[in-house]
Amino acid sequence: MTRSVGSLAHSLAAGARVGARGVVVHTGSAVDRDRRPAALRQVAQMLLPMLETLPDSAPDVLLEPTAGLGGSLCATIGELGPYLDALDRHPPAWLFLHTCHVFAAGHDLTAPGGVDTVLGELDRTVGLDRLRLVHANDAKDPCGSRRDRHESIGAGQIGLEPFRDLLAHPALDGISVIVETPGRKEGHAREVQTLKGLRPQ
Ligand SMILES: [Zn+2]
């Protein structure tokens, strides 16, 4: 943890130098469920003092929930609550929604009204005003698989429709959407076009 906080401080300084708006932070894991309270206390002891001393000019700290393997501290939306509590719900700690990870962690974006359900749950747990970014990725594996394998938009288990619902949701007003899918630049350009085509006109 000392090392992770050190590397985060380093990334934030580097981010500030290049004018980055945010730096993505992986939320960490505990060896097993019994160790979670201790791991969260460690987050509080090490990460919180750093957040408290960040200058206003620092890039946003963007907490990335994972797909849920390996004792991850933040995969399901419910787990974000205790994590942010450990950080005293500190203002520079923002969140982002990662479609592949949240789906792999067990939130079914493909169910009827699935996107609304997920965003509603996110709102109740952490508040949608903490949402700063979306990583839009399809998933190779089914909902709840906890496997972190991204797929091109529309080519995986999520499919296109949930992305249409997501892009139409008021929570996404003014929020950046990034694709982080397999393939090279041309593939990414195509997927960005696909997403643009799904946006409400
Ligand atoms: Zn991933």
PDB file of C-alpha atoms and ligand atoms in Angstrom:
ATOM      1  CA  MET A   1       0.000   0.000   0.000  1.00  0.00           C
ATOM      2  CA  THR A   2       2.832   2.449   0.822  1.00  0.00           C
ATOM      3  CA  ARG A   3       4.183   1.765  -2.622  1.00  0.00           C
ATOM      4  CA  SER A   4       0.778   2.218  -4.300  1.00  0.00           C
ATOM      5  CA  VAL A   5       0.219   5.550  -2.566  1.00  0.00           C
ATOM      6  CA  GLY A   6       3.717   6.649  -3.574  1.00  0.00           C
ATOM      7  CA  SER A   7       3.073   5.701  -7.176  1.00  0.00           C
ATOM      8  CA  LEU A   8      -0.295   7.482  -7.101  1.00  0.00           C
ATOM      9  CA  ALA A   9       1.374  10.665  -5.819  1.00  0.00           C
ATOM     10  CA  HIS A  10       3.895  10.314  -8.637  1.00  0.00           C
ATOM     11  CA  SER A  11       1.138   9.771 -11.266  1.00  0.00           C
ATOM     12  CA  LEU A  12      -0.808  12.778  -9.973  1.00  0.00           C
ATOM     13  CA  ALA A  13       2.276  14.994 -10.194  1.00  0.00           C
ATOM     14  CA  ALA A  14       3.023  13.707 -13.709  1.00  0.00           C
ATOM     15  CA  GLY A  15      -0.660  14.179 -14.638  1.00  0.00           C
ATOM     16  CA  ALA A  16      -0.624  17.762 -13.356  1.00  0.00           C
ATOM     17  CA  ARG A  17       2.468  18.492 -15.490  1.00  0.00           C
ATOM     18  CA  VAL A  18       0.774  17.371 -18.707  1.00  0.00           C
ATOM     19  CA  GLY A  19      -2.545  19.020 -17.804  1.00  0.00           C
ATOM     20  CA  ALA A  20      -4.431  15.727 -17.284  1.00  0.00           C
ATOM     21  CA  ARG A  21      -7.983  16.114 -15.983  1.00  0.00           C
ATOM     22  CA  GLY A  22      -7.873  12.853 -14.076  1.00  0.00           C
ATOM     23  CA  VAL A  23      -5.689   9.960 -12.996  1.00  0.00           C
ATOM     24  CA  VAL A  24      -7.164   6.479 -12.807  1.00  0.00           C
ATOM     25  CA  VAL A  25      -6.526   4.643  -9.551  1.00  0.00           C
ATOM     26  CA  HIS A  26      -7.053   0.934  -9.027  1.00  0.00           C
ATOM     27  CA  THR A  27      -8.918   0.371  -5.809  1.00  0.00           C
ATOM     28  CA  GLY A  28      -6.888  -2.539  -4.447  1.00  0.00           C
ATOM     29  CA  SER A  29      -7.754  -5.884  -2.941  1.00  0.00           C
ATOM     30  CA  ALA A  30      -7.688  -7.876   0.286  1.00  0.00           C
ATOM     31  CA  VAL A  31      -6.258 -11.401   0.473  1.00  0.00           C
ATOM     32  CA  ASP A  32      -9.622 -12.749   1.626  1.00  0.00           C
ATOM     33  CA  ARG A  33     -12.985 -11.495   2.888  1.00  0.00           C
ATOM     34  CA  ASP A  34     -11.902 -11.552   6.553  1.00  0.00           C
ATOM     35  CA  ARG A  35      -9.138  -9.113   5.735  1.00  0.00           C
ATOM     36  CA  ARG A  36     -11.414  -6.568   4.073  1.00  0.00           C
ATOM     37  CA  PRO A  37     -12.006  -4.372   7.148  1.00  0.00           C
ATOM     38  CA  ALA A  38      -8.235  -4.214   7.704  1.00  0.00           C
ATOM     39  CA  ALA A  39      -7.634  -3.424   4.039  1.00  0.00           C
ATOM     40  CA  LEU A  40     -10.211  -0.615   4.180  1.00  0.00           C
ATOM     41  CA  ARG A  41      -8.579   0.762   7.333  1.00  0.00           C
ATOM     42  CA  GLN A  42      -5.298   0.783   5.431  1.00  0.00           C
ATOM     43  CA  VAL A  43      -6.952   2.699   2.584  1.00  0.00           C
ATOM     44  CA  ALA A  44      -8.129   5.232   5.162  1.00  0.00           C
ATOM     45  CA  GLN A  45      -4.720   5.532   6.810  1.00  0.00           C
ATOM     46  CA  MET A  46      -2.691   5.889   3.652  1.00  0.00           C
ATOM     47  CA  LEU A  47      -4.825   7.257   0.857  1.00  0.00           C
ATOM     48  CA  LEU A  48      -6.915   9.719   2.854  1.00  0.00           C
ATOM     49  CA  PRO A  49      -4.003  11.879   4.108  1.00  0.00           C
ATOM     50  CA  MET A  50      -2.798  12.139   0.534  1.00  0.00           C
ATOM     51  CA  LEU A  51      -6.228  13.195  -0.764  1.00  0.00           C
ATOM     52  CA  GLU A  52      -6.423  15.785   1.998  1.00  0.00           C
ATOM     53  CA  THR A  53      -3.216  17.493   0.959  1.00  0.00           C
ATOM     54  CA  LEU A  54      -3.854  17.553  -2.803  1.00  0.00           C
ATOM     55  CA  PRO A  55      -3.746  21.061  -4.262  1.00  0.00           C
ATOM     56  CA  ASP A  56      -6.845  22.289  -6.123  1.00  0.00           C
ATOM     57  CA  SER A  57      -4.823  22.121  -9.330  1.00  0.00           C
ATOM     58  CA  ALA A  58      -4.273  18.343  -9.003  1.00  0.00           C
ATOM     59  CA  PRO A  59      -5.984  16.070 -11.545  1.00  0.00           C
ATOM     60  CA  ASP A  60      -9.111  14.274 -10.338  1.00  0.00           C
ATOM     61  CA  VAL A  61      -8.499  10.965  -8.597  1.00  0.00           C
ATOM     62  CA  LEU A  62     -10.714   8.507 -10.483  1.00  0.00           C
ATOM     63  CA  LEU A  63     -11.373   5.270  -8.603  1.00  0.00           C
ATOM     64  CA  GLU A  64     -11.699   2.267 -10.900  1.00  0.00           C
ATOM     65  CA  PRO A  65     -13.934  -0.595  -9.783  1.00  0.00           C
ATOM     66  CA  THR A  66     -12.706  -3.993 -10.974  1.00  0.00           C
ATOM     67  CA  ALA A  67     -14.412  -7.056 -12.460  1.00  0.00           C
ATOM     68  CA  GLY A  68     -14.247  -8.684  -9.026  1.00  0.00           C
ATOM     69  CA  LEU A  69     -11.540 -11.333  -9.051  1.00  0.00           C
ATOM     70  CA  GLY A  70      -8.871 -11.712  -6.401  1.00  0.00           C
ATOM     71  CA  GLY A  71     -10.488 -10.220  -3.308  1.00  0.00           C
ATOM     72  CA  SER A  72     -11.036  -6.888  -5.003  1.00  0.00           C
ATOM     73  CA  LEU A  73     -12.264  -4.181  -2.598  1.00  0.00           C
ATOM     74  CA  CYS A  74     -14.502  -2.469  -5.176  1.00  0.00           C
ATOM     75  CA  ALA A  75     -16.239  -4.474  -7.850  1.00  0.00           C
ATOM     76  CA  THR A  76     -19.953  -4.387  -7.132  1.00  0.00           C
ATOM     77  CA  ILE A  77     -21.652  -1.043  -6.664  1.00  0.00           C
ATOM     78  CA  GLY A  78     -22.493  -2.014  -3.067  1.00  0.00           C
ATOM     79  CA  GLU A  79     -18.769  -2.272  -2.322  1.00  0.00           C
ATOM     80  CA  LEU A  80     -18.155   1.313  -3.398  1.00  0.00           C
ATOM     81  CA  GLY A  81     -20.040   2.641  -0.358  1.00  0.00           C
ATOM     82  CA  PRO A  82     -17.693   1.269   2.327  1.00  0.00           C
ATOM     83  CA  TYR A  83     -14.680   2.229   0.194  1.00  0.00           C
ATOM     84  CA  LEU A  84     -15.769   5.848  -0.072  1.00  0.00           C
ATOM     85  CA  ASP A  85     -16.683   5.812   3.628  1.00  0.00           C
ATOM     86  CA  ALA A  86     -13.083   4.765   4.331  1.00  0.00           C
ATOM     87  CA  LEU A  87     -12.078   7.900   2.423  1.00  0.00           C
ATOM     88  CA  ASP A  88     -14.558  10.034   4.423  1.00  0.00           C
ATOM     89  CA  ARG A  89     -16.373  10.496   1.088  1.00  0.00           C
ATOM     90  CA  HIS A  90     -13.624  12.955   0.266  1.00  0.00           C
ATOM     91  CA  PRO A  91     -14.374  15.357  -2.612  1.00  0.00           C
ATOM     92  CA  PRO A  92     -11.345  14.650  -4.843  1.00  0.00           C
ATOM     93  CA  ALA A  93     -12.272  10.934  -4.916  1.00  0.00           C
ATOM     94  CA  TRP A  94     -14.367  10.502  -8.031  1.00  0.00           C
ATOM     95  CA  LEU A  95     -15.670   7.391  -9.659  1.00  0.00           C
ATOM     96  CA  PHE A  96     -15.997   5.998 -13.040  1.00  0.00           C
ATOM     97  CA  LEU A  97     -18.326   3.469 -14.501  1.00  0.00           C
ATOM     98  CA  HIS A  98     -16.627   0.674 -16.382  1.00  0.00           C
ATOM     99  CA  THR A  99     -19.244  -1.224 -18.376  1.00  0.00           C
ATOM    100  CA  CYS A 100     -17.275  -4.484 -18.765  1.00  0.00           C
ATOM    101  CA  HIS A 101     -16.205  -4.554 -15.104  1.00  0.00           C
ATOM    102  CA  VAL A 102     -19.616  -3.718 -13.649  1.00  0.00           C
ATOM    103  CA  PHE A 103     -21.220  -6.382 -15.884  1.00  0.00           C
ATOM    104  CA  ALA A 104     -18.598  -8.986 -14.957  1.00  0.00           C
ATOM    105  CA  ALA A 105     -19.086  -8.074 -11.284  1.00  0.00           C
ATOM    106  CA  GLY A 106     -22.745  -9.138 -11.601  1.00  0.00           C
ATOM    107  CA  HIS A 107     -24.773  -6.071 -12.635  1.00  0.00           C
ATOM    108  CA  ASP A 108     -26.792  -7.117 -15.658  1.00  0.00           C
ATOM    109  CA  LEU A 109     -26.837  -4.170 -18.048  1.00  0.00           C
ATOM    110  CA  THR A 110     -28.721  -6.303 -20.589  1.00  0.00           C
ATOM    111  CA  ALA A 111     -31.771  -6.923 -18.362  1.00  0.00           C
ATOM    112  CA  PRO A 112     -34.857  -4.826 -19.166  1.00  0.00           C
ATOM    113  CA  GLY A 113     -34.117  -1.415 -17.655  1.00  0.00           C
ATOM    114  CA  GLY A 114     -30.699  -2.744 -16.633  1.00  0.00           C
ATOM    115  CA  VAL A 115     -28.834   0.504 -17.254  1.00  0.00           C
ATOM    116  CA  ASP A 116     -31.365   2.506 -15.219  1.00  0.00           C
ATOM    117  CA  THR A 117     -31.123  -0.026 -12.409  1.00  0.00           C
ATOM    118  CA  VAL A 118     -27.330   0.176 -12.318  1.00  0.00           C
ATOM    119  CA  LEU A 119     -27.245   3.971 -12.423  1.00  0.00           C
ATOM    120  CA  GLY A 120     -30.005   4.134  -9.800  1.00  0.00           C
ATOM    121  CA  GLU A 121     -27.993   1.876  -7.524  1.00  0.00           C
ATOM    122  CA  LEU A 122     -24.892   3.952  -8.148  1.00  0.00           C
ATOM    123  CA  ASP A 123     -26.854   7.067  -7.258  1.00  0.00           C
ATOM    124  CA  ARG A 124     -28.121   5.601  -3.992  1.00  0.00           C
ATOM    125  CA  THR A 125     -24.711   4.236  -2.985  1.00  0.00           C
ATOM    126  CA  VAL A 126     -22.344   7.041  -3.925  1.00  0.00           C
ATOM    127  CA  GLY A 127     -24.358   9.739  -5.715  1.00  0.00           C
ATOM    128  CA  LEU A 128     -24.243  10.200  -9.466  1.00  0.00           C
ATOM    129  CA  ASP A 129     -22.527  13.563  -8.967  1.00  0.00           C
ATOM    130  CA  ARG A 130     -19.377  11.567  -8.229  1.00  0.00           C
ATOM    131  CA  LEU A 131     -19.410  10.057 -11.702  1.00  0.00           C
ATOM    132  CA  ARG A 132     -16.703  11.649 -13.807  1.00  0.00           C
ATOM    133  CA  LEU A 133     -15.945   9.187 -16.581  1.00  0.00           C
ATOM    134  CA  VAL A 134     -17.256   6.133 -18.402  1.00  0.00           C
ATOM    135  CA  HIS A 135     -15.100   3.369 -19.813  1.00  0.00           C
ATOM    136  CA  ALA A 136     -17.290   1.863 -22.500  1.00  0.00           C
ATOM    137  CA  ASN A 137     -16.222  -1.694 -23.205  1.00  0.00           C
ATOM    138  CA  ASP A 138     -18.167  -4.778 -24.121  1.00  0.00           C
ATOM    139  CA  ALA A 139     -17.405  -8.005 -22.224  1.00  0.00           C
ATOM    140  CA  LYS A 140     -16.254 -11.356 -23.582  1.00  0.00           C
ATOM    141  CA  ASP A 141     -17.704 -13.210 -20.587  1.00  0.00           C
ATOM    142  CA  PRO A 142     -21.225 -13.452 -19.145  1.00  0.00           C
ATOM    143  CA  CYS A 143     -22.617 -11.228 -16.397  1.00  0.00           C
ATOM    144  CA  GLY A 144     -21.243 -12.260 -13.014  1.00  0.00           C
ATOM    145  CA  SER A 145     -18.225 -14.084 -14.494  1.00  0.00           C
ATOM    146  CA  ARG A 146     -15.841 -11.740 -12.615  1.00  0.00           C
ATOM    147  CA  ARG A 147     -13.535 -12.103 -15.596  1.00  0.00           C
ATOM    148  CA  ASP A 148     -11.848  -8.988 -16.876  1.00  0.00           C
ATOM    149  CA  ARG A 149     -11.822  -9.519 -20.622  1.00  0.00           C
ATOM    150  CA  HIS A 150     -12.885  -6.516 -22.669  1.00  0.00           C
ATOM    151  CA  GLU A 151     -14.560  -6.927 -26.053  1.00  0.00           C
ATOM    152  CA  SER A 152     -15.272  -4.504 -28.890  1.00  0.00           C
ATOM    153  CA  ILE A 153     -18.482  -2.496 -28.496  1.00  0.00           C
ATOM    154  CA  GLY A 154     -21.450  -4.556 -29.673  1.00  0.00           C
ATOM    155  CA  ALA A 155     -19.421  -7.741 -30.209  1.00  0.00           C
ATOM    156  CA  GLY A 156     -19.672  -9.158 -26.696  1.00  0.00           C
ATOM    157  CA  GLN A 157     -22.159 -10.231 -24.060  1.00  0.00           C
ATOM    158  CA  ILE A 158     -23.416  -6.692 -23.416  1.00  0.00           C
ATOM    159  CA  GLY A 159     -24.305  -5.821 -27.005  1.00  0.00           C
ATOM    160  CA  LEU A 160     -25.289  -2.444 -28.407  1.00  0.00           C
ATOM    161  CA  GLU A 161     -28.616  -1.685 -26.711  1.00  0.00           C
ATOM    162  CA  PRO A 162     -27.332  -1.047 -23.167  1.00  0.00           C
ATOM    163  CA  PHE A 163     -24.866   1.471 -24.624  1.00  0.00           C
ATOM    164  CA  ARG A 164     -27.752   3.277 -26.299  1.00  0.00           C
ATOM    165  CA  ASP A 165     -29.583   3.472 -22.937  1.00  0.00           C
ATOM    166  CA  LEU A 166     -26.415   4.565 -21.180  1.00  0.00           C
ATOM    167  CA  LEU A 167     -25.629   7.361 -23.626  1.00  0.00           C
ATOM    168  CA  ALA A 168     -29.204   8.639 -23.366  1.00  0.00           C
ATOM    169  CA  HIS A 169     -29.129   8.768 -19.552  1.00  0.00           C
ATOM    170  CA  PRO A 170     -29.021  12.263 -17.993  1.00  0.00           C
ATOM    171  CA  ALA A 171     -26.209  11.086 -15.671  1.00  0.00           C
ATOM    172  CA  LEU A 172     -23.919  11.094 -18.710  1.00  0.00           C
ATOM    173  CA  ASP A 173     -24.421  14.759 -19.535  1.00  0.00           C
ATOM    174  CA  GLY A 174     -20.969  16.283 -19.853  1.00  0.00           C
ATOM    175  CA  ILE A 175     -19.200  13.027 -18.907  1.00  0.00           C
ATOM    176  CA  SER A 176     -16.338  11.743 -21.065  1.00  0.00           C
ATOM    177  CA  VAL A 177     -16.637   8.259 -22.528  1.00  0.00           C
ATOM    178  CA  ILE A 178     -13.485   6.306 -23.356  1.00  0.00           C
ATOM    179  CA  VAL A 179     -13.205   3.017 -25.229  1.00  0.00           C
ATOM    180  CA  GLU A 180     -10.601   0.602 -23.959  1.00  0.00           C
ATOM    181  CA  THR A 181     -11.258  -2.366 -26.207  1.00  0.00           C
ATOM    182  CA  PRO A 182      -9.061  -4.882 -27.998  1.00  0.00           C
ATOM    183  CA  GLY A 183      -7.753  -3.924 -31.411  1.00  0.00           C
ATOM    184  CA  ARG A 184      -5.814  -1.039 -32.815  1.00  0.00           C
ATOM    185  CA  LYS A 185      -6.524   2.573 -33.642  1.00  0.00           C
ATOM    186  CA  GLU A 186      -8.764   1.831 -36.657  1.00  0.00           C
ATOM    187  CA  GLY A 187     -10.929  -0.494 -34.543  1.00  0.00           C
ATOM    188  CA  HIS A 188     -11.194   2.131 -31.832  1.00  0.00           C
ATOM    189  CA  ALA A 189     -12.139   4.836 -34.332  1.00  0.00           C
ATOM    190  CA  ARG A 190     -14.911   2.574 -35.626  1.00  0.00           C
ATOM    191  CA  GLU A 191     -16.190   1.946 -32.104  1.00  0.00           C
ATOM    192  CA  VAL A 192     -16.193   5.634 -31.258  1.00  0.00           C
ATOM    193  CA  GLN A 193     -18.309   6.142 -34.398  1.00  0.00           C
ATOM    194  CA  THR A 194     -20.622   3.318 -33.287  1.00  0.00           C
ATOM    195  CA  LEU A 195     -21.083   4.964 -29.903  1.00  0.00           C
ATOM    196  CA  LYS A 196     -21.691   8.352 -31.497  1.00  0.00           C
ATOM    197  CA  GLY A 197     -24.348   6.718 -33.677  1.00  0.00           C
ATOM    198  CA  LEU A 198     -26.102   5.403 -30.548  1.00  0.00           C
ATOM    199  CA  ARG A 199     -26.305   8.849 -28.939  1.00  0.00           C
ATOM    200  CA  PRO A 200     -29.729  10.460 -28.925  1.00  0.00           C
ATOM    201  CA  GLN A 201     -29.948  12.960 -31.796  1.00  0.00           C
TER     202      GLN A 201
HETATM  203 ZN    ZN B   1     -10.587  -4.342 -17.418  1.00  0.00          ZN
END
